[in-house]
């Protein structure tokens, strides 16, 4: 992954991470999902949401306003 990306959200549920991604993308924040779940057993691992470091403050504000647990 390129430099200056920071993890802003982690979940074991893919749909929660996708909701966060879509919410941030809707506010013009570039977002990447990194799926670290085991392919055969979805109970192991997490899905991480990454954004550019310069968008961190804006993303946190958006997540708080939308009541996303950080």
CSV table of C-alpha atoms in Angstrom, one decimal:
chain,number,residue,atom,x,y,z
A,1,UNK,CA,0.0,0.0,0.0
A,2,UNK,CA,1.2,3.5,-0.7
A,3,UNK,CA,2.5,5.8,2.0
A,4,UNK,CA,0.3,8.2,3.9
A,5,UNK,CA,-2.7,5.8,4.3
A,6,UNK,CA,-4.0,5.4,7.8
A,7,UNK,CA,-6.5,2.9,9.2
A,8,UNK,CA,-9.7,4.6,10.3
A,9,UNK,CA,-12.1,1.6,10.9
A,10,UNK,CA,-11.9,-2.1,11.6
A,11,UNK,CA,-14.7,-4.7,11.8
A,12,UNK,CA,-15.2,-8.4,11.5
A,13,UNK,CA,-18.4,-7.7,9.5
A,14,UNK,CA,-17.8,-6.9,5.8
A,15,UNK,CA,-21.1,-4.9,5.5
A,16,UNK,CA,-20.1,-2.5,8.3
A,17,UNK,CA,-16.8,-1.7,6.6
A,18,UNK,CA,-18.5,-1.3,3.3
A,19,UNK,CA,-21.0,1.2,4.8
A,20,UNK,CA,-18.2,3.2,6.3
A,21,UNK,CA,-16.4,3.1,2.9
A,22,UNK,CA,-19.5,4.3,1.0
A,23,UNK,CA,-20.2,7.0,3.5
A,24,UNK,CA,-16.6,8.4,3.2
A,25,UNK,CA,-16.6,8.0,-0.5
A,26,UNK,CA,-19.8,10.0,-0.7
A,27,UNK,CA,-18.0,12.8,1.0
A,28,UNK,CA,-15.2,12.7,-1.6
A,29,UNK,CA,-12.7,10.9,0.6
A,30,UNK,CA,-10.6,8.2,-1.2
A,31,UNK,CA,-11.1,4.9,0.7
A,32,UNK,CA,-9.6,1.4,0.5
A,33,UNK,CA,-10.9,-1.8,2.1
A,34,UNK,CA,-8.3,-4.3,3.1
A,35,UNK,CA,-9.9,-7.7,3.8
A,36,UNK,CA,-7.8,-9.8,6.2
A,37,UNK,CA,-10.5,-12.4,6.8
A,38,UNK,CA,-9.7,-16.1,6.3
A,39,UNK,CA,-11.3,-17.1,3.0
A,40,UNK,CA,-12.7,-20.4,4.3
A,41,UNK,CA,-13.6,-19.3,7.8
A,42,UNK,CA,-15.2,-15.8,8.0
A,43,UNK,CA,-14.9,-15.9,11.8
A,44,UNK,CA,-11.2,-15.2,11.7
A,45,UNK,CA,-9.7,-11.8,10.7
A,46,UNK,CA,-11.0,-8.3,10.1
A,47,UNK,CA,-11.8,-5.9,7.3
A,48,UNK,CA,-9.9,-2.6,7.6
A,49,UNK,CA,-10.8,0.8,6.1
A,50,UNK,CA,-7.9,3.0,5.1
A,51,UNK,CA,-7.9,6.7,4.0
A,52,UNK,CA,-5.3,9.3,3.1
A,53,UNK,CA,-3.7,10.8,6.2
A,54,UNK,CA,-4.7,14.4,5.1
A,55,UNK,CA,-8.4,13.4,5.2
A,56,UNK,CA,-8.2,12.0,8.7
A,57,UNK,CA,-9.8,14.9,10.6
A,58,UNK,CA,-12.6,15.3,8.0
A,59,UNK,CA,-13.3,11.5,8.1
A,60,UNK,CA,-13.5,11.4,11.9
A,61,UNK,CA,-15.9,14.3,11.9
A,62,UNK,CA,-18.1,12.6,9.3
A,63,UNK,CA,-18.1,9.3,11.3
A,64,UNK,CA,-19.0,11.1,14.5
A,65,UNK,CA,-21.8,13.0,12.9
A,66,UNK,CA,-23.2,9.7,11.5
A,67,UNK,CA,-22.7,7.9,14.8
A,68,UNK,CA,-20.2,5.3,13.5
A,69,UNK,CA,-18.4,3.7,16.5
A,70,UNK,CA,-14.7,4.3,16.1
